[in-house]
CSV table of C-alpha atoms in Angstrom, one decimal:
chain,number,residue,atom,x,y,z
A,251,MET,CA,107.5,104.5,85.5
A,252,ILE,CA,109.2,104.9,88.3
A,253,ALA,CA,111.1,103.3,91.3
A,254,ASN,CA,111.5,104.2,95.1
A,255,GLY,CA,112.5,102.7,98.3
A,256,ARG,CA,112.6,105.5,100.4
A,257,MET,CA,110.5,104.4,103.0
A,258,TYR,CA,113.5,101.8,103.8
A,259,SER,CA,116.3,103.9,102.9
A,260,VAL,CA,117.3,104.3,105.8
A,261,THR,CA,121.3,104.6,106.0
A,262,PRO,CA,122.7,105.8,102.6
A,263,ALA,CA,124.6,102.1,102.7
A,264,ALA,CA,120.7,101.1,103.5
A,265,ALA,CA,119.3,103.9,99.7
A,266,ALA,CA,122.5,102.3,97.6
A,267,ASP,CA,121.5,98.8,97.8
A,268,TRP,CA,118.0,99.6,96.9
A,269,LYS,CA,118.5,101.6,94.6
A,270,THR,CA,121.2,98.7,92.9
A,271,LEU,CA,118.7,95.8,93.6
A,272,LEU,CA,115.2,97.9,92.5
A,273,ARG,CA,117.9,99.0,89.1
A,274,GLU,CA,119.1,95.4,88.2
A,275,VAL,CA,114.9,94.1,88.7
A,276,TYR,CA,113.9,96.6,86.0
A,277,ARG,CA,117.0,95.1,84.2
A,278,ARG,CA,115.3,91.4,84.2
A,279,ALA,CA,111.1,93.2,84.1
A,280,GLY,CA,112.8,94.6,80.4
A,281,VAL,CA,111.0,97.8,82.2
A,282,ALA,CA,111.8,101.0,80.7
A,283,GLY,CA,112.3,104.0,84.2
A,284,ASP,CA,113.6,105.4,87.0
A,285,VAL,CA,115.1,104.6,90.1
A,286,ILE,CA,114.6,108.1,92.3
A,287,ASP,CA,115.5,110.2,94.6
A,288,TYR,CA,112.1,111.1,96.7
A,289,PRO,CA,114.2,112.1,100.5
A,290,ALA,CA,112.1,113.5,103.5
A,291,PRO,CA,110.8,115.2,104.6
A,292,ALA,CA,108.3,115.1,101.1
A,293,PRO,CA,105.7,114.5,101.2
A,294,LEU,CA,104.7,110.3,100.2
A,295,GLU,CA,100.9,110.5,100.0
A,296,ALA,CA,102.3,113.2,96.9
A,297,LEU,CA,104.4,109.8,95.6
A,298,TRP,CA,101.5,107.8,96.0
A,299,ARG,CA,99.3,109.7,94.1
A,300,ARG,CA,101.4,109.6,91.0
A,301,ALA,CA,100.1,107.8,88.2
A,302,ASP,CA,103.8,106.1,86.5
A,303,LEU,CA,104.9,104.1,89.6
A,304,ALA,CA,106.1,100.9,88.8
A,305,GLY,CA,108.2,99.8,92.4
A,306,VAL,CA,106.8,102.5,94.8
A,307,PHE,CA,106.9,101.2,98.7
A,308,MET,CA,104.1,101.8,100.2
A,309,CYS,CA,102.9,101.7,103.8
A,310,GLY,CA,100.3,98.5,104.7
A,311,LEU,CA,97.6,101.2,106.2
A,312,PRO,CA,97.0,103.3,103.3
A,313,PHE,CA,97.1,100.5,101.1
A,314,SER,CA,94.3,98.7,103.5
A,315,LEU,CA,92.5,101.7,103.3
A,316,GLY,CA,92.2,102.0,99.9
A,317,LEU,CA,92.9,105.5,100.0
A,318,PHE,CA,95.5,105.3,96.0
A,319,PRO,CA,94.5,103.9,92.2
A,320,VAL,CA,97.4,101.2,93.0
A,321,VAL,CA,98.4,97.7,92.5
A,322,ALA,CA,100.5,95.2,94.5
A,323,ILE,CA,103.4,93.9,93.6
A,324,VAL,CA,105.5,92.8,95.4
A,325,ALA,CA,106.5,92.6,99.8
A,326,PRO,CA,110.2,92.4,100.9
A,327,VAL,CA,110.5,89.2,103.2
A,328,PRO,CA,113.0,90.0,105.9
A,329,LEU,CA,115.3,87.0,107.6
A,330,HIS,CA,114.8,89.0,110.9
A,331,SER,CA,111.1,88.7,111.0
A,332,LEU,CA,110.9,85.0,109.4
A,333,PRO,CA,109.0,83.3,113.2
A,334,ASP,CA,106.0,85.7,112.7
A,335,GLY,CA,105.7,84.8,109.2
A,336,PRO,CA,107.6,85.1,105.9
A,337,GLY,CA,106.5,89.2,104.9
A,338,SER,CA,106.0,90.8,108.2
A,339,TYR,CA,107.1,92.8,110.8
A,340,ARG,CA,106.2,94.6,114.3
A,341,SER,CA,107.2,98.3,115.7
A,342,ARG,CA,110.0,98.2,118.0
A,343,LEU,CA,109.1,100.4,120.8
A,344,ILE,CA,112.8,102.4,121.9
A,345,VAL,CA,113.7,103.8,125.4
A,346,ALA,CA,117.1,105.3,126.1
A,347,ARG,CA,120.1,102.4,127.1
A,348,ASP,CA,121.1,104.6,130.3
A,349,ALA,CA,116.5,104.8,131.2
A,350,PRO,CA,115.6,103.7,134.5
A,351,TYR,CA,112.4,102.0,132.5
A,352,ARG,CA,111.9,98.3,132.5
A,353,GLN,CA,108.4,97.4,131.1
A,354,LEU,CA,105.8,99.6,129.4
A,355,ARG,CA,104.1,100.8,131.4
A,356,ASP,CA,107.4,102.4,133.3
A,357,THR,CA,106.5,104.8,130.4
A,358,PHE,CA,103.8,106.6,130.9
A,359,GLY,CA,103.1,110.0,131.6
A,360,GLY,CA,106.5,109.9,130.8
A,361,ARG,CA,106.9,111.6,125.7
A,362,LEU,CA,106.2,109.9,123.2
A,363,ALA,CA,108.1,109.8,119.2
A,364,PHE,CA,106.0,109.3,116.8
A,365,THR,CA,106.8,109.2,112.5
A,366,ASN,CA,103.3,110.3,110.9
A,367,PRO,CA,99.6,109.4,111.8
A,368,GLU,CA,99.3,107.6,108.6
A,369,SER,CA,102.2,105.3,109.7
A,370,HIS,CA,101.5,102.2,110.7
A,371,SER,CA,104.1,101.2,112.1
A,372,GLY,CA,105.6,104.5,113.5
A,373,TYR,CA,102.0,105.4,115.1
A,374,SER,CA,98.4,103.1,114.1
A,375,ALA,CA,100.5,100.3,115.6
A,376,LEU,CA,101.4,101.1,118.8
A,377,ARG,CA,98.3,102.8,119.4
A,378,PHE,CA,96.3,99.4,119.6
A,379,HIS,CA,99.0,97.8,121.1
A,380,LEU,CA,98.7,100.9,124.3
A,381,LEU,CA,94.7,99.7,123.5
A,382,ALA,CA,95.5,97.0,126.2
A,383,TYR,CA,96.6,98.9,129.1
A,384,LEU,CA,93.4,102.4,129.0
A,385,ARG,CA,91.0,102.3,131.8
A,386,PRO,CA,87.6,102.7,130.8
A,387,GLY,CA,87.2,106.5,129.4
A,388,GLN,CA,91.2,107.3,129.7
A,389,THR,CA,92.0,107.8,126.3
A,390,ALA,CA,95.5,109.3,126.8
A,391,LEU,CA,98.6,107.1,128.7
A,392,TYR,CA,101.7,110.5,127.9
A,393,ARG,CA,101.9,113.6,129.2
A,394,HIS,CA,103.3,114.9,125.2
A,395,THR,CA,103.9,113.7,121.9
A,396,VAL,CA,107.3,114.3,120.0
A,397,GLY,CA,106.1,114.5,116.3
A,398,PRO,CA,105.7,114.3,113.5
A,399,LEU,CA,108.9,113.2,112.7
A,400,VAL,CA,108.7,111.4,110.0
A,401,THR,CA,111.3,108.7,109.4
A,402,PRO,CA,112.5,105.8,112.0
A,403,ARG,CA,115.3,107.2,112.1
A,404,ARG,CA,114.4,111.0,113.6
A,405,VAL,CA,112.4,108.3,116.4
A,406,VAL,CA,115.7,106.7,117.3
A,407,GLU,CA,117.6,109.9,117.2
A,408,ALA,CA,115.0,111.9,119.7
A,409,VAL,CA,115.1,109.2,122.0
A,410,ALA,CA,118.9,108.7,122.2
A,411,GLY,CA,118.8,112.2,122.2
A,412,GLY,CA,116.8,112.6,125.3
A,413,ASP,CA,113.3,115.1,123.3
A,414,ALA,CA,112.4,111.2,124.0
A,415,ASP,CA,110.9,108.9,126.3
A,416,ILE,CA,110.0,106.0,124.0
A,417,GLY,CA,109.2,105.8,120.5
A,418,PRO,CA,108.1,103.5,117.9
A,419,VAL,CA,110.2,102.2,114.8
A,420,ASP,CA,109.9,99.4,112.3
A,421,SER,CA,111.9,96.0,112.5
A,422,TYR,CA,113.5,95.8,109.4
A,423,ALA,CA,113.8,99.7,109.5
A,424,TRP,CA,115.5,98.7,113.2
A,425,GLU,CA,117.9,95.5,111.6
A,426,LEU,CA,119.0,97.8,108.4
A,427,LEU,CA,120.0,101.5,111.0
A,428,ALA,CA,121.6,98.4,113.4
A,429,ARG,CA,123.2,97.1,110.7
A,430,ASP,CA,124.9,100.5,109.7
A,431,GLU,CA,124.5,103.1,112.6
A,432,PRO,CA,126.1,100.8,115.8
A,433,ASP,CA,126.5,103.9,117.6
A,434,LEU,CA,123.3,105.4,117.3
A,435,MET,CA,121.9,102.4,117.9
A,436,GLY,CA,123.4,101.7,120.7
A,437,LYS,CA,122.5,104.1,122.6
A,438,VAL,CA,118.5,103.1,122.9
A,439,ARG,CA,117.7,99.2,123.3
A,440,VAL,CA,114.0,97.9,123.5
A,441,ILE,CA,111.3,98.2,125.7
A,442,ASP,CA,108.6,96.2,123.9
A,443,ASN,CA,107.3,94.4,120.3
A,444,THR,CA,104.3,95.1,118.8
A,445,ALA,CA,102.1,92.5,117.3
A,446,PRO,CA,102.9,91.2,113.9
A,447,ALA,CA,101.3,92.2,110.5
A,448,PRO,CA,101.7,92.2,106.5
A,449,MET,CA,104.7,94.3,105.6
A,450,PRO,CA,104.9,97.4,103.5
A,451,LEU,CA,105.1,96.9,100.2
A,452,LEU,CA,105.9,97.2,97.0
A,453,VAL,CA,103.5,98.6,94.7
A,454,ALA,CA,101.9,99.7,91.1
A,455,SER,CA,100.0,101.9,90.0
A,456,ALA,CA,96.5,100.7,88.6
A,457,THR,CA,97.0,101.5,84.7
A,458,LEU,CA,100.6,99.3,85.2
A,459,PRO,CA,99.7,97.4,81.8
A,460,PRO,CA,99.4,93.8,83.6
A,461,ALA,CA,102.2,92.2,81.1
A,462,ALA,CA,104.9,94.2,83.3
A,463,LEU,CA,103.3,93.8,86.4
A,464,ALA,CA,103.6,90.2,86.3
A,465,ALA,CA,107.6,91.1,84.9
A,466,LEU,CA,107.4,93.1,87.5
A,467,GLN,CA,106.7,90.3,90.2
A,468,ARG,CA,108.7,88.0,88.3
A,469,ALA,CA,112.1,88.8,87.8
A,470,PHE,CA,111.4,90.4,92.2
A,471,THR,CA,110.3,86.9,93.3
A,472,THR,CA,113.2,85.0,91.3
A,473,LEU,CA,115.8,86.9,92.4
A,474,SER,CA,116.9,85.1,95.5
A,475,ARG,CA,118.2,82.0,92.1
A,476,ASP,CA,121.3,83.1,90.9
A,477,GLU,CA,123.9,84.7,92.9
A,478,ASN,CA,124.2,87.9,92.0
A,479,GLY,CA,120.3,88.1,92.9
A,480,ALA,CA,121.5,86.7,95.7
A,481,ALA,CA,123.7,88.9,97.3
A,482,LEU,CA,121.3,92.0,96.4
A,483,LEU,CA,119.0,90.2,98.5
A,484,ALA,CA,121.8,89.7,101.3
A,485,ALA,CA,123.0,93.2,101.6
A,486,LEU,CA,119.1,94.2,102.8
A,487,ARG,CA,118.3,91.3,104.4
A,488,LEU,CA,116.4,90.1,102.4
A,489,GLN,CA,115.5,86.2,102.0
A,490,GLY,CA,113.2,87.8,99.0
A,491,PHE,CA,110.0,88.7,98.2
A,492,ARG,CA,106.5,87.2,98.0
A,493,ILE,CA,103.5,88.4,96.4
A,494,PRO,CA,100.6,89.0,98.7
A,495,ASP,CA,97.4,89.1,98.8
A,496,PRO,CA,95.7,92.1,99.8
A,497,ALA,CA,93.1,90.8,102.0
A,498,ASP,CA,95.7,90.3,104.6
A,499,TYR,CA,96.3,94.2,104.7
A,500,ARG,CA,92.8,94.2,106.3
A,501,LEU,CA,94.3,93.9,109.8
A,502,LEU,CA,95.4,97.2,109.5
A,503,ALA,CA,92.8,98.7,108.6
A,504,GLN,CA,90.7,96.9,111.6
A,505,ARG,CA,93.0,97.9,114.0
A,506,ALA,CA,93.0,101.6,113.1
A,507,ALA,CA,89.4,101.4,113.2
A,508,ALA,CA,89.1,99.5,116.9
A,509,ALA,CA,91.2,102.8,118.8
A,510,GLU,CA,89.3,104.8,116.7
A,511,GLN,CA,86.2,103.0,118.0
A,512,ALA,CA,87.5,103.2,121.5
A,513,GLY,CA,87.5,106.4,122.0
A,514,TYR,CA,91.4,106.4,121.4
A,515,ARG,CA,92.5,108.7,118.6
A,516,LEU,CA,95.3,110.4,118.8
A,517,LEU,CA,98.4,108.1,120.3
A,518,GLY,CA,99.3,109.4,123.7
């Protein structure tokens, strides 16, 4: 079996912390497997098609659409988003620190960065957010898009470097980047946020034996009960993990469908 924390391995320190946590979960669960590297730009879709998943991050949008044969193990509970509900997150809409923009409307007509069209936080969340600003018959608010940039870090770099005027960044990725890359993150600021949504989750292949699934869920959700586990969570700015209700993720598919039904198929 394999585990992978690629989606939130946004810095070398975060990648190391996720590897340590996932290995400890395997040890506690008694599951034999490897925590593998799978760096960008390797396509996540190829990873999600594997039949040996047992703790791999998946974006909530493809999960909600049922595009891959997986089951939910747990979702992380970041400390920063507890006011929105355990296991939730948003997209931070960022601009350059010294940009003249004061509100989202000010960025219309500019250059919009994104991660990839299959992403909720890096694409679909912002597309849904922008529906409120579209006039009847209008299908674009920006003159140019920059992407797919694949990772939140590259969106930050594009905005900070002047290659894009605005872009969405997963709010938990933002927290980890701000902790580990203060110089880079000091070059951008948040101008708006999208609506809360269920976090990306750790999934297993649908063929994983129920006993192994239950053991993994128990290992994840009880990490906070001892000093070593609590330290692993603190290193990643997590309160813990929760077993999600797959039905909660229908919200992401509904928001994507709302944008498409309004004629806003492509972010721009």
